[in-house]
Coordinates of C-alpha atoms and ligand atoms in Angstrom, one line a residue:
M269 CA 6.3 8.4 12.7
K270 CA 8.9 10.5 10.9
N271 CA 10.6 7.5 9.3
R272 CA 8.5 8.5 5.7
E273 CA 9.6 12.4 6.0
L274 CA 13.1 11.7 6.7
S275 CA 13.4 9.2 3.9
E276 CA 11.8 11.6 1.2
I277 CA 14.4 14.2 2.4
F278 CA 17.3 12.1 1.9
D279 CA 15.7 11.0 -1.5
K280 CA 15.4 14.5 -2.8
M281 CA 19.0 15.4 -1.6
A282 CA 20.3 12.5 -3.7
D283 CA 17.8 13.7 -6.7
I284 CA 19.1 17.0 -6.5
L285 CA 22.8 16.5 -6.0
E286 CA 22.4 14.1 -9.1
F287 CA 20.7 17.0 -11.1
K288 CA 23.8 18.9 -10.1
G289 CA 26.1 16.4 -11.1
D290 CA 27.7 16.0 -7.7
N291 CA 29.8 13.1 -6.4
P292 CA 28.2 9.7 -6.9
F293 CA 29.5 8.2 -3.5
K294 CA 27.4 11.0 -1.6
I295 CA 24.4 10.6 -3.8
N296 CA 24.5 6.8 -3.2
A297 CA 24.7 7.3 0.6
Y298 CA 21.7 9.5 0.7
R299 CA 19.7 6.8 -1.5
K300 CA 20.5 4.1 0.8
A301 CA 19.8 6.0 3.8
A302 CA 16.3 6.8 2.0
R303 CA 15.9 3.2 1.6
V304 CA 16.6 2.1 5.0
L305 CA 14.5 4.9 6.6
K306 CA 11.6 3.8 3.9
D307 CA 11.6 0.1 4.9
L308 CA 11.8 0.6 8.5
T309 CA 8.9 -0.5 10.7
E310 CA 10.4 0.7 14.0
D311 CA 10.0 4.3 14.9
I312 CA 12.9 6.3 14.0
E313 CA 12.4 8.9 17.1
K314 CA 12.3 5.6 19.4
L315 CA 15.7 4.5 17.7
A316 CA 17.3 7.9 18.3
R317 CA 16.0 7.9 21.9
E318 CA 17.8 4.7 22.5
G319 CA 21.1 6.0 20.5
K320 CA 20.8 3.0 18.1
L321 CA 20.7 5.1 15.0
K322 CA 24.1 4.0 13.8
D323 CA 23.0 0.2 14.4
L324 CA 21.0 0.7 11.1
S325 CA 23.0 -0.5 8.2
G326 CA 23.4 2.5 5.8
V327 CA 23.4 5.0 8.6
G328 CA 26.7 6.4 9.5
S329 CA 27.6 9.3 11.4
G330 CA 27.0 12.2 9.0
I331 CA 23.5 10.7 8.2
A332 CA 22.9 10.1 12.0
K333 CA 23.6 13.8 12.7
K334 CA 21.1 14.8 10.0
I335 CA 18.4 12.6 11.3
E336 CA 18.8 14.0 14.7
E337 CA 18.8 17.6 13.6
Y338 CA 15.5 16.9 12.1
L339 CA 14.0 15.2 15.1
E340 CA 14.8 18.1 17.0
T341 CA 14.3 21.1 14.8
G342 CA 12.0 19.9 12.1
R343 CA 14.7 20.7 9.4
V344 CA 18.1 19.3 7.9
S345 CA 20.5 22.3 7.2
K346 CA 22.3 20.4 4.6
Y347 CA 19.3 20.0 2.7
E348 CA 18.6 23.7 2.5
E349 CA 22.2 24.2 1.5
V350 CA 21.9 21.3 -1.3
K351 CA 18.6 23.2 -2.5
E352 CA 20.2 26.4 -3.1
G353 CA 20.2 27.5 -6.6
V354 CA 17.6 25.1 -7.7
S355 CA 14.0 26.5 -8.0
E356 CA 10.9 25.0 -6.5
G357 CA 9.6 24.3 -9.9
L358 CA 12.4 22.1 -10.9
I359 CA 12.3 20.1 -7.6
E360 CA 8.6 19.7 -8.4
L361 CA 9.7 17.9 -11.6
L362 CA 12.0 15.5 -9.7
K363 CA 8.8 13.8 -8.3
I364 CA 8.1 12.3 -12.0
P365 CA 8.2 8.7 -12.2
D366 CA 10.6 7.8 -15.3
L367 CA 12.2 10.9 -15.3
G368 CA 15.6 10.8 -13.7
P369 CA 17.6 13.7 -12.3
K370 CA 20.1 13.3 -15.1
T371 CA 17.7 13.6 -17.8
L372 CA 16.2 16.5 -16.2
A373 CA 19.4 18.1 -16.0
L374 CA 19.9 17.5 -19.8
L375 CA 16.4 19.0 -20.7
H376 CA 17.0 21.8 -18.1
K377 CA 20.4 22.7 -20.0
E378 CA 19.4 22.0 -23.6
M379 CA 15.8 23.3 -23.5
N380 CA 15.6 25.6 -20.9
I381 CA 13.0 23.9 -18.7
H382 CA 11.9 25.1 -15.6
N383 CA 8.5 23.9 -14.7
M384 CA 5.8 21.2 -15.5
T385 CA 4.2 23.2 -18.6
E386 CA 7.7 23.7 -20.2
L387 CA 8.5 20.2 -19.8
E388 CA 5.2 18.9 -21.3
E389 CA 5.8 21.2 -24.1
A390 CA 9.3 20.5 -24.6
L391 CA 8.7 16.7 -24.7
Q392 CA 6.2 17.2 -27.3
S393 CA 9.0 18.8 -29.7
E394 CA 11.3 17.2 -32.3
K395 CA 14.1 18.8 -30.8
A396 CA 13.9 17.3 -27.3
R397 CA 13.3 13.9 -28.9
A398 CA 16.5 14.3 -30.6
L399 CA 18.5 15.1 -27.7
P400 CA 21.2 12.2 -27.0
G401 CA 19.7 9.3 -24.7
M402 CA 16.2 10.7 -25.3
G403 CA 14.1 9.5 -28.4
A404 CA 10.3 9.4 -28.8
K405 CA 9.7 6.5 -26.7
K406 CA 11.5 7.7 -23.7
A407 CA 9.7 11.1 -24.1
E408 CA 6.3 9.1 -24.1
N409 CA 7.5 7.5 -20.9
I410 CA 8.0 10.8 -19.3
L411 CA 4.7 12.0 -20.5
R412 CA 3.0 9.2 -19.0
G413 CA 4.8 9.6 -15.7
I414 CA 3.6 13.2 -15.6
R415 CA 0.0 11.9 -16.3
L416 CA 0.4 9.3 -13.4
L417 CA 1.6 12.2 -10.8
K418 CA -1.2 14.4 -11.8
E419 CA -3.5 11.6 -11.1
S420 CA -2.5 10.8 -7.8
G421 CA -3.1 14.4 -6.8
G422 CA -1.2 14.4 -3.6
R423 CA -3.2 11.2 -2.5
I424 CA -1.3 9.1 0.0
P425 CA -1.2 5.2 0.0
L426 CA -3.5 3.5 2.5
G427 CA -0.8 1.9 4.0
V428 CA 1.0 5.3 4.7
A429 CA -2.4 7.1 6.0
L430 CA -3.5 4.1 8.4
P431 CA -0.5 4.4 10.9
L432 CA -0.9 8.3 10.7
V433 CA -4.6 8.2 11.8
N434 CA -4.0 5.5 14.5
Q435 CA -1.5 7.9 16.0
V436 CA -3.7 10.8 16.0
I437 CA -6.6 8.8 17.4
E438 CA -4.4 7.4 20.1
L439 CA -2.9 10.8 21.0
M440 CA -6.5 12.3 21.2
K441 CA -7.8 9.1 23.3
T442 CA -4.8 10.0 26.0
K443 CA -6.5 13.5 26.5
G444 CA -9.5 11.7 28.0
I445 CA -12.0 14.3 26.6
V446 CA -13.5 12.3 23.8
R447 CA -16.0 9.4 24.0
E448 CA -16.0 8.0 20.5
I449 CA -13.2 9.0 17.9
F450 CA -13.5 7.0 14.5
P451 CA -12.1 7.9 10.8
A452 CA -14.8 8.2 8.1
G453 CA -14.3 8.8 4.5
S454 CA -12.3 7.1 2.2
L455 CA -9.9 5.8 4.8
R456 CA -12.7 4.0 6.4
R457 CA -13.7 2.2 3.0
C458 CA -10.1 1.3 2.9
R459 CA -9.6 3.1 -0.7
E460 CA -6.1 2.4 -2.0
T461 CA -5.4 6.0 -1.8
I462 CA -6.4 8.6 0.6
G463 CA -6.9 12.3 -0.1
D464 CA -7.9 14.3 3.3
I465 CA -8.2 12.4 6.3
D466 CA -11.7 12.6 8.1
L467 CA -12.4 12.0 11.9
L468 CA -15.5 12.2 13.7
A469 CA -15.8 12.3 17.5
T470 CA -18.3 12.8 20.5
G471 CA -17.7 14.6 23.7
K472 CA -18.8 17.1 25.9
D473 CA -16.5 19.9 25.0
G474 CA -16.3 20.6 21.4
T475 CA -14.3 23.7 21.6
R476 CA -11.7 21.9 23.9
I477 CA -11.6 18.8 21.9
I478 CA -10.5 20.9 18.6
E479 CA -8.1 22.7 20.9
E480 CA -6.5 19.6 21.7
F481 CA -6.6 18.3 18.2
T482 CA -4.8 21.5 16.7
H483 CA -2.2 21.4 19.4
L484 CA -1.1 17.5 18.7
P485 CA 2.5 17.0 17.9
V486 CA 1.9 15.9 14.4
V487 CA 0.4 19.1 13.5
T488 CA 2.5 21.6 11.5
E489 CA -0.2 23.9 10.3
V490 CA -3.8 24.6 11.5
L491 CA -6.2 25.6 8.9
A492 CA -9.2 26.1 10.8
A493 CA -10.4 25.6 14.4
G494 CA -13.7 26.2 15.7
K495 CA -16.4 24.7 18.1
T496 CA -17.2 21.7 16.2
K497 CA -14.3 21.4 13.5
G498 CA -10.6 21.6 13.2
S499 CA -8.6 21.3 10.0
V500 CA -4.9 20.8 10.0
I501 CA -1.7 19.8 8.0
T502 CA 0.5 17.2 9.7
H503 CA 4.0 16.3 8.9
G504 CA 4.2 15.0 5.4
G505 CA 1.7 17.3 4.3
T506 CA -1.6 15.4 4.7
Q507 CA -4.4 17.2 5.6
V508 CA -6.6 15.8 8.8
D509 CA -10.2 17.1 9.6
L510 CA -11.9 16.4 13.0
R511 CA -15.5 17.2 13.5
V512 CA -17.2 16.9 16.8
V513 CA -20.9 15.7 16.4
P514 CA -23.4 15.1 19.1
G515 CA -24.0 11.5 20.5
E516 CA -27.3 11.3 19.2
S517 CA -26.4 12.1 15.5
F518 CA -23.0 10.0 15.5
G519 CA -24.2 7.0 13.4
A520 CA -26.0 9.4 10.9
A521 CA -22.8 11.7 10.8
L522 CA -20.6 8.4 10.5
Q523 CA -22.7 7.0 7.7
Y524 CA -22.8 10.4 5.8
F525 CA -19.1 11.1 6.1
T526 CA -18.0 7.7 5.4
G527 CA -19.5 8.0 1.8
S528 CA -19.1 7.3 -0.9
K529 CA -21.1 10.0 -2.7
A530 CA -22.5 7.8 -5.2
H531 CA -23.4 5.3 -2.4
N532 CA -25.2 8.2 -0.4
V533 CA -27.1 9.5 -3.3
R534 CA -28.5 5.9 -3.7
L535 CA -29.4 5.9 0.1
R536 CA -31.1 9.5 -0.1
E537 CA -33.3 7.9 -3.1
I538 CA -34.6 5.1 -1.1
A539 CA -35.4 7.3 1.8
K540 CA -37.3 9.9 -0.2
S541 CA -39.3 6.9 -1.8
Q542 CA -40.3 6.1 1.7
G543 CA -41.0 9.9 2.5
L544 CA -37.9 10.1 4.7
K545 CA -35.2 12.3 4.9
I546 CA -31.6 11.2 5.9
N547 CA -28.6 13.6 6.4
E548 CA -25.5 13.9 8.8
Y549 CA -28.0 15.0 11.5
G550 CA -30.4 11.8 11.5
V551 CA -33.2 10.1 9.7
F552 CA -36.4 12.3 9.7
R553 CA -40.1 11.8 8.9
G554 CA -41.0 15.6 8.4
E555 CA -39.5 17.6 11.3
E556 CA -39.5 14.4 13.4
R557 CA -36.2 12.7 14.0
I558 CA -36.7 9.1 14.0
G559 CA -33.1 7.8 14.3
G560 CA -29.5 8.4 13.8
S561 CA -27.6 7.4 16.9
T562 CA -25.9 4.4 15.3
E563 CA -25.2 3.4 11.8
E564 CA -27.4 0.1 12.0
E565 CA -30.2 2.4 12.7
V566 CA -29.8 4.4 9.7
Y567 CA -29.8 1.5 7.6
Q568 CA -32.3 -0.5 9.5
I569 CA -35.0 2.4 9.0
L570 CA -34.7 2.2 5.4
G571 CA -35.2 -1.4 5.5
L572 CA -31.7 -2.4 5.0
P573 CA -28.7 -4.5 6.9
W574 CA -26.0 -2.6 7.8
I575 CA -23.5 -2.4 4.8
P576 CA -19.7 -2.8 5.3
P577 CA -17.9 0.3 4.7
E578 CA -15.5 -1.3 2.1
L579 CA -18.7 -2.0 0.0
R580 CA -20.2 1.3 -0.1
E581 CA -18.8 2.4 -3.6
D582 CA -22.3 1.9 -5.5
R583 CA -21.0 -1.2 -7.0
G584 CA -24.2 -3.3 -6.5
E585 CA -24.0 -3.4 -2.7
I586 CA -27.4 -1.5 -2.2
D587 CA -29.3 -3.9 -4.5
A588 CA -27.6 -6.9 -2.8
A589 CA -28.6 -5.7 0.5
M590 CA -32.3 -5.4 -0.5
K591 CA -32.2 -9.0 -1.6
G592 CA -30.3 -10.0 1.3
S593 CA -27.4 -11.4 -0.7
L594 CA -24.5 -9.1 0.7
P595 CA -21.3 -11.1 0.8
S596 CA -20.0 -12.5 4.2
L597 CA -16.5 -10.6 3.9
V598 CA -13.4 -12.1 4.7
E599 CA -11.8 -11.2 7.8
L600 CA -8.3 -10.6 9.3
S601 CA -8.8 -13.4 11.8
D602 CA -9.4 -15.8 8.8
I603 CA -6.0 -15.8 7.6
K604 CA -3.9 -19.1 8.5
G605 CA -0.6 -18.1 7.1
D606 CA 1.4 -15.8 4.8
L607 CA 2.4 -17.1 1.6
H608 CA 5.2 -14.7 0.5
V609 CA 7.8 -13.4 2.6
H610 CA 11.6 -12.6 2.0
S611 CA 14.5 -14.0 4.4
D612 CA 17.8 -12.6 4.7
W613 CA 18.9 -15.7 2.4
S614 CA 17.7 -12.8 -0.4
D615 CA 16.8 -9.2 0.3
G616 CA 14.8 -9.9 3.5
S617 CA 16.4 -8.4 6.8
A618 CA 15.4 -11.6 9.1
T619 CA 16.5 -14.9 9.5
L620 CA 14.3 -18.0 8.9
E621 CA 13.9 -18.3 12.7
E622 CA 12.8 -14.8 13.5
L623 CA 10.5 -15.0 10.7
A624 CA 8.9 -17.9 11.9
Q625 CA 8.7 -16.4 15.6
E626 CA 7.0 -13.1 14.2
A627 CA 4.6 -15.3 12.3
K628 CA 3.5 -17.1 15.7
K629 CA 2.4 -14.0 16.9
F630 CA -0.2 -13.7 14.4
R631 CA -1.4 -17.1 15.3
Y632 CA -0.6 -18.3 11.8
E633 CA -0.3 -22.2 11.3
Y634 CA 2.3 -21.7 8.2
L635 CA 4.6 -19.3 6.8
L636 CA 5.8 -19.5 3.2
I637 CA 9.5 -18.7 2.6
A638 CA 9.6 -17.2 -1.1
D639 CA 13.0 -15.7 -1.7
H640 CA 13.9 -14.4 -5.2
S641 CA 15.4 -16.6 -7.9
I642 CA 18.9 -15.7 -9.5
A643 CA 17.8 -13.7 -12.2
V644 CA 16.5 -10.9 -9.7
R645 CA 20.4 -10.1 -8.7
I646 CA 19.8 -6.9 -7.4
A647 CA 17.7 -8.6 -4.8
G648 CA 20.1 -11.3 -3.9
G649 CA 18.4 -14.1 -5.8
L650 CA 19.2 -17.7 -4.7
S651 CA 20.8 -19.9 -7.1
P652 CA 19.7 -23.5 -7.4
E653 CA 22.3 -24.7 -5.0
E654 CA 21.3 -22.1 -2.4
L655 CA 17.7 -23.0 -2.8
L656 CA 18.6 -26.6 -2.1
R657 CA 20.5 -25.6 0.9
Q658 CA 17.6 -23.3 2.2
I659 CA 15.0 -26.5 1.6
E660 CA 17.4 -28.5 3.9
K661 CA 17.7 -25.9 6.4
I662 CA 13.7 -25.5 6.6
K663 CA 13.2 -29.2 6.9
K664 CA 15.9 -29.0 9.9
L665 CA 14.2 -25.8 11.5
N666 CA 10.5 -27.7 11.5
T667 CA 11.7 -30.4 13.5
K668 CA 12.4 -27.7 16.4
L669 CA 9.8 -25.0 15.6
K670 CA 6.7 -25.4 17.9
G671 CA 3.3 -24.1 16.7
I672 CA 4.2 -23.2 13.2
T673 CA 5.5 -24.7 10.1
L674 CA 7.9 -23.2 7.6
L675 CA 6.9 -24.1 4.1
A676 CA 9.7 -24.1 1.4
G677 CA 9.2 -22.1 -1.6
T678 CA 10.5 -19.6 -3.9
E679 CA 9.4 -16.5 -5.8
V680 CA 10.6 -17.5 -9.0
D681 CA 11.2 -15.1 -12.0
I682 CA 9.2 -15.5 -14.7
L683 CA 11.8 -14.7 -17.5
S684 CA 11.1 -12.7 -20.5
D685 CA 10.4 -15.9 -22.7
G686 CA 7.9 -17.2 -20.3
S687 CA 10.4 -19.9 -19.0
L688 CA 11.2 -20.2 -15.4
D689 CA 14.4 -19.1 -13.4
F690 CA 14.7 -22.7 -12.0
P691 CA 14.8 -25.9 -13.6
D692 CA 11.8 -28.4 -12.9
E693 CA 13.8 -30.8 -10.7
V694 CA 14.5 -27.8 -8.5
L695 CA 11.0 -26.8 -8.4
E696 CA 9.7 -30.0 -7.8
K697 CA 11.5 -30.1 -4.4
L698 CA 9.8 -27.2 -3.0
D699 CA 6.4 -27.1 -0.9
V700 CA 4.7 -24.3 -2.8
V701 CA 6.1 -22.4 -5.9
V702 CA 5.2 -18.8 -6.4
A703 CA 6.2 -17.0 -9.8
A704 CA 6.4 -13.4 -10.6
V705 CA 7.5 -11.0 -13.5
H706 CA 10.3 -8.5 -12.2
S707 CA 11.7 -7.2 -15.5
G708 CA 10.7 -6.3 -19.3
F709 CA 7.4 -4.6 -17.8
K710 CA 7.3 -2.6 -21.2
Q711 CA 6.6 -5.7 -23.2
D712 CA 3.5 -5.4 -25.5
I713 CA 0.2 -6.9 -24.2
H714 CA 0.2 -10.2 -26.4
T715 CA 3.9 -11.1 -25.4
M716 CA 3.1 -10.4 -21.6
T717 CA -0.2 -12.3 -21.6
K718 CA 1.8 -15.3 -23.2
R719 CA 4.6 -14.7 -21.1
I720 CA 2.6 -14.9 -17.6
L721 CA 0.2 -17.6 -19.2
G722 CA 3.3 -19.7 -19.7
A723 CA 3.8 -19.7 -16.1
I724 CA 0.0 -20.3 -15.2
E725 CA -0.2 -23.4 -17.8
N726 CA 3.2 -24.8 -15.9
P727 CA 2.1 -27.8 -13.6
L728 CA 4.7 -26.8 -11.0
V729 CA 3.4 -23.1 -10.5
D730 CA 1.1 -22.8 -7.4
I731 CA 0.8 -18.8 -7.3
I732 CA 1.4 -15.9 -9.5
A733 CA 2.5 -12.8 -7.3
H734 CA 1.5 -9.4 -8.0
P735 CA -0.1 -10.1 -11.3
T736 CA -0.1 -6.8 -12.8
G737 CA 3.2 -5.4 -11.4
R738 CA 1.7 -1.8 -10.7
L739 CA 3.2 0.5 -8.1
I740 CA 0.7 3.1 -6.5
G741 CA 1.7 6.3 -7.9
G742 CA 5.0 5.1 -9.2
R743 CA 4.4 2.3 -12.1
E744 CA 1.4 1.5 -14.0
P745 CA 0.1 -2.2 -14.2
Y746 CA 2.2 -3.9 -17.4
A747 CA -0.1 -4.2 -20.5
V748 CA -1.5 -7.6 -20.2
D749 CA -4.9 -9.4 -20.7
L750 CA -6.2 -9.9 -17.3
N751 CA -9.7 -11.6 -18.2
E752 CA -7.4 -14.2 -20.0
I753 CA -5.1 -14.6 -17.1
F754 CA -8.1 -14.9 -14.7
S755 CA -9.9 -17.4 -16.9
R756 CA -6.6 -19.7 -17.3
S757 CA -5.9 -19.4 -13.5
A758 CA -9.4 -20.8 -13.0
A759 CA -9.0 -23.4 -15.6
T760 CA -5.5 -24.6 -14.1
G761 CA -6.0 -24.4 -10.6
T762 CA -3.3 -21.5 -10.4
A763 CA -4.0 -19.0 -7.6
L764 CA -3.6 -15.4 -8.0
E765 CA -1.9 -13.2 -5.3
I766 CA -3.3 -10.1 -3.6
N767 CA 0.1 -8.7 -2.7
A768 CA -0.5 -6.4 0.5
Y769 CA 2.8 -4.8 0.0
Y770 CA 1.5 -0.9 0.7
E771 CA 2.9 0.2 -2.5
R772 CA 1.4 -2.5 -4.6
L773 CA -2.0 -3.8 -3.5
D774 CA -2.0 -6.0 -6.7
L775 CA -4.7 -7.3 -7.6
S776 CA -6.6 -4.3 -7.0
D777 CA -10.1 -4.4 -5.6
L778 CA -11.8 -4.4 -9.1
N779 CA -9.5 -6.9 -10.4
C780 CA -10.0 -9.5 -7.8
R781 CA -13.9 -9.0 -7.8
E782 CA -13.4 -10.0 -11.5
A783 CA -11.1 -13.1 -11.2
Q784 CA -13.5 -14.2 -8.3
K785 CA -16.2 -14.1 -10.8
R786 CA -14.3 -15.9 -13.5
G787 CA -13.6 -18.7 -10.8
A788 CA -10.0 -18.1 -10.1
K789 CA -8.8 -18.8 -6.6
L790 CA -6.8 -16.0 -4.5
V791 CA -4.3 -15.7 -2.0
I792 CA -3.4 -12.9 0.2
S793 CA 0.4 -12.3 0.9
T794 CA 2.3 -9.6 2.5
D795 CA 5.7 -9.8 0.5
A796 CA 7.2 -8.8 3.7
H797 CA 11.1 -8.1 3.7
Q798 CA 11.1 -7.5 7.6
P799 CA 9.3 -9.3 10.2
N800 CA 6.9 -6.4 11.3
Q801 CA 5.7 -6.1 7.6
L802 CA 3.7 -9.1 8.2
D803 CA 1.3 -6.9 9.8
W804 CA 0.4 -5.6 6.1
M805 CA -1.8 -8.6 5.9
R806 CA -4.7 -6.1 7.0
L807 CA -4.1 -4.2 3.8
G808 CA -4.6 -7.2 1.6
I809 CA -7.5 -8.0 3.7
A810 CA -8.9 -4.4 3.0
V811 CA -8.5 -5.0 -0.7
A812 CA -10.2 -8.4 -0.6
R813 CA -13.0 -7.1 1.3
R814 CA -13.5 -4.3 -1.2
G815 CA -13.4 -6.8 -3.9
W816 CA -16.2 -8.6 -2.4
L817 CA -14.5 -11.8 -1.4
E818 CA -15.5 -14.4 1.2
K819 CA -13.4 -16.6 3.4
G820 CA -14.0 -19.5 0.9
D821 CA -12.5 -17.4 -2.2
V822 CA -9.2 -17.2 -0.2
L823 CA -6.9 -20.4 -0.1
N824 CA -4.7 -19.2 2.9
T825 CA -8.0 -19.0 5.0
L826 CA -7.5 -23.1 5.1
P827 CA -5.8 -24.8 7.8
L828 CA -2.3 -26.3 6.8
E829 CA -3.1 -29.9 5.3
R830 CA -6.4 -28.6 3.5
F831 CA -4.4 -25.7 2.1
L832 CA -1.9 -27.8 0.6
N833 CA -4.4 -30.3 -0.8
S834 CA -6.0 -27.1 -2.4
L835 CA -2.9 -26.2 -4.6
K836 CA -2.7 -27.2 -8.0
R837 CA 0.0 -29.9 -7.3
Ligands
ZN938 ZN1 8.1 -9.9 -6.4
ZN939 ZN1 8.4 -10.6 -3.4

């Protein structure tokens, strides 16, 4: 889908215009368009074909024309025009989290900054720190943003890689020349960010498969095209590699290219100790091939059960497999309800009815409406009076709805001092209370830990949402003593959320494994702001599986009655 590419172009246009000190109205219009496109779950090309672009809020005729131009020609001429006179080096710097275009303009003008190296040097200097509005703290934040950007190294979030790879696989399947085609690599292991995407296929005619692959409409550049391997760059700049392997080696190749490297090193050691050799072509005793057509076979020859890809990180899975104690991982079909969605009462796009209808498509038994509280003004937070009205509305709806129960909830703000944004007498009226931090991210570890513990110890709070506040590639977790949070959650029966929103995935895989070890209960929720985003549950499940969670560790695998009884209250 080209939604993300277009969103990035409008964002860059806004950044560059802001850098140049252009008209704020124009800048805001581009920013709004970028946001709308980023959150849009429908395919922008489809909307354009149906002539529905201008139905999108924030898309006027000027923006619509630019979208159409991009869909037709792959470029936006206005963007080229805006970029004029600003070097690539400077445009690169606009990607740094915590460095706004205005600050960059100041550094450019006063310190003659043109690239990353110059910027890093300048930020260490007294002169930069003495500039109006700068200061040591801000300089440190920008330097941290640079580190964050470098660490991400062009990796894309799992939630962005998955739709792309599904699209490529669907397109290849329609050609009718591949027998099997599967993702391998970090994507199959469901890591939270993905570098290159690896695909494996079987089929008769390797050359033709690669030929078709390198000519897919998503391809912008072909890096290599041979008899068994093709390598391309797709729209959005992601590299995708496709290997065609013989059917008899498919399992061995899938195992090999799924990794991780550390997991495979351990497997090779085990093979060696048994006088065997494994590689991408099969399992061998001397020169004789003794298996490799399926992954199950590869593991079985080594005396192991098949290990789910999400566990293959050399984090104890091989020992567990040897002992027969691999976890029975939670599955998408285990989930009985979503516990964190926003309606049009706050910053969501859909009505309560629309959300309920969408949840039925997922065969859920319940859906928790968790709109923001008033402190989060920018997200249209509800006042106590509005929340009470919403509770009444939900009660009424439930008498009409069939096959699904809406639960009345809130995502109440945990204020800087640890108190909650709604009085107890309002919270008492809700079915479930979700609490979260949305401000004051830079508090020190002591203050932040105390703040969140305040909510955990509150008898009215059932769930803590996105417990670390991190945004993948955008914001580091806040400083917080997580082990203390996990232990107190376990002691009080407060559940911790795995937020499945693609930029959050918070708690992370390692964090939820630690939380579970310490006895905390977890829930998996999407934080959907649009009905289709309920589909992100699969990302939350991926995190939970990488965190070794079983069905019994996740409260929203329980049917309604038992779920409500399992809550703290
Ligand atoms: Zn939130
Ligand atoms: Zn939320």
